[in-house]
């Protein structure tokens, strides 16, 4: 089975969706031991339904489950790993920052005998939506940034090398169960990551994984609006073009569309998932602004290879804002689709509702 046919410039998300107020409240109760297994399952399912319905209502073509079962981009993945000891965060007061995370210390070789929990996500999504969807996982080096060297590991690259086969097993199982679109997410830290090594690790994760589309989201971090490193994709080229990924999902909007010309410069044949929603910004883009950003990308990448998405996951936004931004994403994409089809932009999307017979005011 293949994904139902998608329009030109398919719209999608990066992964996570905004967490509703009631879910934040539930987290506190869950942490205090106030939820039973059924309470937890129902709450997670309700959260996933909220994320799915919002994406469907906004008109997103290829959706996700909002990563609503994860409680943070990578935090909950760690509960599946064996061989790690949590360390106290180095900062516990003040604003949340990269030094406020729990770090882990290896005490033996890392394993995940029960997988990483994504099969549950796949099974639920399949019965909850008729839209095509993707399942996402953090990449091995990104996971390794939360693990210190120690035990059997001399450095984080050795840790990442041991995480890659675990991710590979998870992706293989997802593919065998019918997942068609799989994605790894990496936070690019130019000072830490050797591009060639990053590509090798990505390819190792997807070894023998037969799916329709392999996505690779690489961003510069979005924790409380903060990045992690110099915000340039240039150091990744040309190495990145040889990865087995079908599509690179990158952030552009918050960098005012800088580097959208890299595709032409390096003759990159991959699809580009272009980030056109700035998530480090509290305003809602107009459809016109989204359309302008897309046109900028189309100056150097053929439309047949371009997908449209937010810069990153939406988990750090309030829900109303995430939803409004997704609506703008879809409307702006609609404008450009009409242009590509040779019709006037905007007219169909922004036509006022039809006036009922006999109530016209212009007679
Ligand atoms: Zn991201």
Coordinates of C-alpha atoms and ligand atoms in Angstrom, one line a residue:
X1 CA 0.0 0.0 0.0
X2 CA 1.2 3.5 -0.8
X3 CA 0.3 6.8 0.7
X4 CA -2.8 8.3 -1.0
X5 CA -1.8 10.8 -3.6
X6 CA -0.7 14.1 -2.1
X7 CA -1.1 17.5 -3.7
X8 CA 1.9 19.5 -5.0
X9 CA 3.7 21.1 -2.0
X10 CA 2.4 18.6 0.5
X11 CA 2.0 20.1 4.0
X12 CA 3.1 18.3 7.1
X13 CA 4.4 18.8 10.6
X14 CA 7.8 18.1 12.1
X15 CA 6.4 16.0 15.0
X16 CA 5.3 17.4 18.3
X17 CA 2.1 19.3 18.9
X18 CA 1.1 21.9 21.5
X19 CA 0.3 20.5 24.9
X20 CA -3.2 21.5 26.1
X21 CA -3.7 23.1 29.5
X22 CA -5.5 20.0 30.8
X23 CA -2.6 17.8 29.9
X24 CA -0.1 20.0 31.8
X25 CA -2.4 19.6 34.8
X26 CA -2.6 15.9 34.3
X27 CA 1.2 15.6 34.2
X28 CA 1.4 17.0 37.8
X29 CA -1.2 14.4 38.9
X30 CA 0.6 11.6 37.0
X31 CA 3.9 12.5 38.6
X32 CA 2.4 12.5 42.1
X33 CA 1.2 8.9 41.4
X34 CA -2.5 10.0 41.2
X35 CA -3.3 8.2 37.9
X36 CA -3.8 4.5 37.4
X37 CA -2.8 2.7 34.2
X38 CA -6.3 3.2 32.6
X39 CA -6.4 6.9 33.6
X40 CA -3.0 7.3 31.9
X41 CA -4.0 5.4 28.8
X42 CA -7.2 7.3 28.3
X43 CA -5.4 10.7 28.9
X44 CA -2.7 9.9 26.4
X45 CA -5.3 8.8 23.8
X46 CA -7.4 11.9 24.4
X47 CA -4.2 14.0 23.9
X48 CA -3.4 12.2 20.7
X49 CA -6.9 12.7 19.4
X50 CA -6.6 16.4 20.1
X51 CA -3.4 16.7 18.1
X52 CA -4.8 14.6 15.2
X53 CA -8.1 16.5 15.0
X54 CA -6.3 19.9 15.1
X55 CA -4.0 18.9 12.3
X56 CA -7.0 17.5 10.3
X57 CA -9.1 20.7 10.9
X58 CA -6.2 22.9 9.9
X59 CA -5.9 20.8 6.7
X60 CA -2.4 19.4 7.1
X61 CA -1.8 16.6 4.5
X62 CA 0.5 14.3 6.3
X63 CA 0.1 14.4 10.1
X64 CA 1.7 13.0 13.3
X65 CA 0.3 11.9 16.6
X66 CA 1.8 15.1 18.1
X67 CA 4.2 13.0 20.1
X68 CA 1.6 13.4 22.8
X69 CA 2.6 10.2 24.7
X70 CA 6.2 11.4 25.0
X71 CA 6.2 14.1 27.7
X72 CA 9.0 16.0 26.0
X73 CA 10.8 15.5 22.8
X74 CA 13.3 12.9 24.1
X75 CA 12.7 12.7 27.8
X76 CA 10.3 9.7 27.8
X77 CA 12.5 7.7 25.4
X78 CA 15.1 7.3 28.2
X79 CA 12.7 5.2 30.3
X80 CA 13.1 2.4 27.7
X81 CA 16.9 2.3 27.9
X82 CA 18.7 -0.1 30.3
X83 CA 22.2 0.5 31.5
X84 CA 21.9 4.2 32.4
X85 CA 21.9 6.0 35.7
X86 CA 20.1 9.4 35.9
X87 CA 22.2 12.2 37.4
X88 CA 20.8 15.2 39.2
X89 CA 20.3 18.2 36.9
X90 CA 23.1 20.8 37.3
X91 CA 20.5 23.6 37.5
X92 CA 17.2 23.3 39.2
X93 CA 15.9 26.8 39.6
X94 CA 15.3 29.7 37.2
X95 CA 14.4 29.3 33.6
X96 CA 14.6 25.9 32.0
X97 CA 17.8 25.7 29.9
X98 CA 20.1 23.0 28.5
X99 CA 21.9 22.7 31.9
X100 CA 18.6 22.0 33.6
X101 CA 18.1 18.5 32.0
X102 CA 18.6 15.2 33.7
X103 CA 21.8 13.7 32.3
X104 CA 22.6 10.0 32.3
X105 CA 25.7 8.0 33.1
X106 CA 26.2 4.6 31.5
X107 CA 26.8 1.8 34.0
X108 CA 26.9 -0.9 31.3
X109 CA 26.3 -1.3 27.6
X110 CA 23.0 0.5 26.7
X111 CA 20.1 -1.7 25.5
X112 CA 16.3 -1.4 25.0
X113 CA 15.0 -4.9 25.3
X114 CA 11.3 -3.8 25.0
X115 CA 11.8 -1.4 22.2
X116 CA 11.2 2.4 22.4
X117 CA 7.4 2.6 22.6
X118 CA 6.6 3.7 19.1
X119 CA 4.6 0.6 18.1
X120 CA 1.8 1.7 20.4
X121 CA 1.9 5.1 18.6
X122 CA 1.6 3.4 15.2
X123 CA -1.2 1.1 16.2
X124 CA -3.2 4.0 17.6
X125 CA -2.7 6.3 14.7
X126 CA -3.8 3.7 12.2
X127 CA -7.2 3.4 13.7
X128 CA -7.6 7.1 14.6
X129 CA -7.1 8.8 11.2
X130 CA -7.4 8.1 7.5
X131 CA -4.7 10.6 6.7
X132 CA -1.1 9.5 6.0
X133 CA 1.2 10.1 8.9
X134 CA 4.8 9.9 10.0
X135 CA 6.4 8.5 13.1
X136 CA 9.5 10.3 14.5
X137 CA 12.4 9.4 16.8
X138 CA 15.4 11.3 18.0
X139 CA 18.6 10.5 16.2
X140 CA 21.4 8.7 18.0
X141 CA 23.8 11.6 18.5
X142 CA 20.9 13.8 19.8
X143 CA 20.1 11.1 22.3
X144 CA 23.8 10.8 23.2
X145 CA 24.0 14.5 24.1
X146 CA 22.1 13.6 27.2
X147 CA 24.4 10.8 28.1
X148 CA 27.9 11.3 29.6
X149 CA 30.9 9.3 28.7
X150 CA 31.6 6.6 31.3
X151 CA 31.2 2.9 31.9
X152 CA 32.1 1.1 28.7
X153 CA 32.1 4.3 26.6
X154 CA 35.0 6.6 26.1
X155 CA 33.0 9.4 24.4
X156 CA 29.6 10.3 23.2
X157 CA 30.3 9.1 19.7
X158 CA 30.7 5.6 21.1
X159 CA 27.4 6.0 22.9
X160 CA 25.7 7.1 19.7
X161 CA 27.2 4.1 17.8
X162 CA 25.6 1.8 20.3
X163 CA 22.2 3.6 20.1
X164 CA 22.0 3.4 16.3
X165 CA 21.3 -0.4 16.2
X166 CA 18.6 0.1 18.9
X167 CA 17.0 2.8 16.7
X168 CA 17.5 0.6 13.7
X169 CA 15.6 -2.2 15.4
X170 CA 12.7 0.1 16.3
X171 CA 12.5 1.5 12.7
X172 CA 12.6 -2.0 11.2
X173 CA 9.8 -3.1 13.4
X174 CA 7.7 -0.1 12.6
X175 CA 8.3 -0.7 8.9
X176 CA 7.4 -4.3 9.2
X177 CA 4.1 -3.3 10.9
X178 CA 3.2 -1.1 8.0
X179 CA 4.6 2.4 8.9
X180 CA 5.3 4.2 5.6
X181 CA 6.8 7.5 6.7
X182 CA 9.6 7.5 9.3
X183 CA 11.7 10.3 10.6
X184 CA 14.8 10.9 12.7
X185 CA 15.2 14.2 14.5
X186 CA 18.6 15.7 15.2
X187 CA 19.6 18.9 16.9
X188 CA 22.7 20.0 14.9
X189 CA 25.5 21.2 17.2
X190 CA 28.1 22.3 14.7
X191 CA 30.9 22.3 17.3
X192 CA 30.1 18.7 18.4
X193 CA 29.1 16.9 15.3
X194 CA 31.2 15.8 12.4
X195 CA 28.8 15.8 9.3
X196 CA 30.2 12.6 7.9
X197 CA 29.7 10.8 11.2
X198 CA 26.2 12.2 11.5
X199 CA 25.4 10.8 8.0
X200 CA 26.9 7.4 8.9
X201 CA 24.8 7.2 12.0
X202 CA 21.6 8.2 10.2
X203 CA 22.3 5.6 7.5
X204 CA 23.0 2.9 10.2
X205 CA 19.6 3.6 11.7
X206 CA 17.8 3.1 8.4
X207 CA 19.8 0.0 7.3
X208 CA 17.3 -2.5 5.9
X209 CA 14.3 -0.3 6.7
X210 CA 11.9 -0.4 3.7
X211 CA 9.4 2.5 3.8
X212 CA 8.0 4.9 1.4
X213 CA 9.8 8.0 2.7
X214 CA 12.7 8.5 5.1
X215 CA 12.6 12.0 6.6
X216 CA 15.5 13.6 8.5
X217 CA 14.7 16.7 10.5
X218 CA 17.7 18.7 11.5
X219 CA 17.3 21.9 13.5
X220 CA 19.3 24.1 15.8
X221 CA 17.2 23.4 19.0
X222 CA 14.1 25.1 20.2
X223 CA 14.3 24.6 24.0
X224 CA 12.4 27.7 25.4
X225 CA 13.3 29.4 22.1
X226 CA 17.0 28.8 22.5
X227 CA 19.1 27.2 19.9
X228 CA 22.3 25.2 20.4
X229 CA 25.1 26.4 18.2
X230 CA 25.7 28.4 15.1
X231 CA 22.6 28.4 12.9
X232 CA 24.0 27.4 9.6
X233 CA 23.4 24.2 7.5
X234 CA 26.3 25.0 5.3
X235 CA 28.8 22.8 7.3
X236 CA 26.5 19.8 6.6
X237 CA 27.0 20.1 2.9
X238 CA 28.0 18.2 0.7
X239 CA 28.1 15.3 3.2
X240 CA 24.4 15.4 4.0
X241 CA 23.4 15.0 0.3
X242 CA 24.8 11.4 0.4
X243 CA 22.6 10.3 3.3
X244 CA 20.0 7.6 2.6
X245 CA 17.2 10.1 3.6
X246 CA 14.6 10.9 1.0
X247 CA 13.8 14.2 2.5
X248 CA 15.6 16.8 4.7
X249 CA 13.3 18.7 6.9
X250 CA 15.0 22.0 7.8
X251 CA 14.2 25.3 9.6
X252 CA 14.3 28.4 7.5
X253 CA 11.6 30.9 8.8
X254 CA 13.3 32.0 12.0
X255 CA 16.5 32.6 9.9
X256 CA 14.5 34.8 7.4
X257 CA 14.9 32.0 4.8
X258 CA 18.7 32.2 4.8
X259 CA 20.5 29.3 3.0
X260 CA 17.5 28.2 1.0
X261 CA 19.8 28.4 -2.0
X262 CA 22.0 25.5 -0.7
X263 CA 20.0 23.0 -2.8
X264 CA 21.0 24.6 -6.1
X265 CA 24.5 25.4 -4.9
X266 CA 25.2 21.7 -4.0
X267 CA 23.0 20.2 -6.7
X268 CA 21.1 18.3 -3.9
X269 CA 18.6 15.8 -5.3
X270 CA 16.7 15.2 -2.1
X271 CA 13.3 16.5 -1.3
X272 CA 13.3 19.5 1.0
X273 CA 10.8 19.9 3.8
X274 CA 11.0 23.7 4.1
X275 CA 10.3 25.3 7.5
X276 CA 8.1 28.3 6.9
X277 CA 6.6 28.9 10.3
X278 CA 8.9 30.7 12.8
X279 CA 8.3 29.0 16.2
X280 CA 10.6 31.3 18.1
X281 CA 8.1 34.0 17.4
X282 CA 4.8 34.6 19.1
X283 CA 3.0 36.1 16.2
X284 CA 0.8 34.3 13.6
X285 CA 2.2 34.5 10.1
X286 CA -0.3 35.7 7.5
X287 CA -1.0 33.4 4.6
X288 CA 0.7 35.9 2.4
X289 CA 3.9 35.8 4.4
X290 CA 3.9 32.0 4.3
X291 CA 3.4 32.1 0.6
X292 CA 6.3 34.6 0.2
X293 CA 8.6 32.2 2.1
X294 CA 7.5 29.3 0.0
X295 CA 8.2 31.3 -3.2
X296 CA 11.7 32.0 -1.9
X297 CA 12.3 28.3 -1.6
X298 CA 10.9 27.7 -5.1
X299 CA 13.5 30.0 -6.6
X300 CA 16.1 27.3 -6.2
X301 CA 14.2 24.0 -5.5
X302 CA 11.7 22.5 -8.0
X303 CA 8.2 22.4 -6.6
X304 CA 7.9 18.7 -7.1
X305 CA 10.6 18.2 -4.5
X306 CA 9.3 20.7 -1.9
X307 CA 7.2 19.9 1.2
X308 CA 5.9 22.6 3.6
X309 CA 6.2 22.4 7.3
X310 CA 6.8 24.4 10.5
X311 CA 10.5 25.0 11.5
X312 CA 10.3 22.4 14.2
X313 CA 7.9 20.6 16.5
X314 CA 5.0 22.7 18.0
X315 CA 5.3 21.5 21.6
X316 CA 6.6 24.9 22.9
X317 CA 3.6 26.9 21.7
X318 CA 0.2 27.4 23.3
X319 CA -2.4 25.3 21.5
X320 CA -4.4 28.2 20.0
X321 CA -1.1 29.6 18.5
X322 CA 0.0 26.3 17.1
X323 CA -3.4 25.8 15.5
X324 CA -3.5 29.3 14.0
X325 CA 0.0 28.9 12.7
X326 CA -0.9 25.6 11.0
X327 CA -3.9 27.3 9.4
X328 CA -1.6 30.0 8.0
X329 CA 0.7 27.3 6.8
X330 CA -2.1 25.5 4.9
X331 CA -3.6 28.8 3.5
X332 CA -0.2 30.1 2.4
X333 CA 0.6 26.8 0.7
X334 CA -2.8 27.0 -1.0
X335 CA -2.0 30.4 -2.5
X336 CA 1.2 29.1 -4.0
X337 CA -0.5 25.9 -5.3
X338 CA -3.0 28.2 -7.2
X339 CA -0.1 30.2 -8.6
X340 CA 1.6 27.0 -9.8
X341 CA -1.7 25.9 -11.3
X342 CA -1.8 29.1 -13.2
X343 CA -4.7 30.7 -11.4
X344 CA -4.8 33.9 -9.4
X345 CA -3.4 33.5 -5.9
X346 CA -5.6 33.7 -2.9
X347 CA -8.9 34.3 -4.6
X348 CA -10.4 30.9 -3.9
X349 CA -9.2 30.7 -0.3
X350 CA -10.2 34.2 0.7
X351 CA -13.5 34.6 -1.2
X352 CA -16.2 35.7 1.3
X353 CA -18.9 33.2 2.1
X354 CA -21.7 33.1 -0.5
X355 CA -24.6 35.5 0.3
X356 CA -27.9 33.7 0.7
X357 CA -30.5 34.7 -2.1
X358 CA -32.6 37.8 -1.2
X359 CA -30.1 39.0 1.4
X360 CA -27.6 40.7 -0.9
X361 CA -26.8 44.2 0.3
X362 CA -25.4 45.5 -2.9
X363 CA -28.7 45.9 -4.8
Ligands
LIG1 ZN1 13.5 20.7 15.5

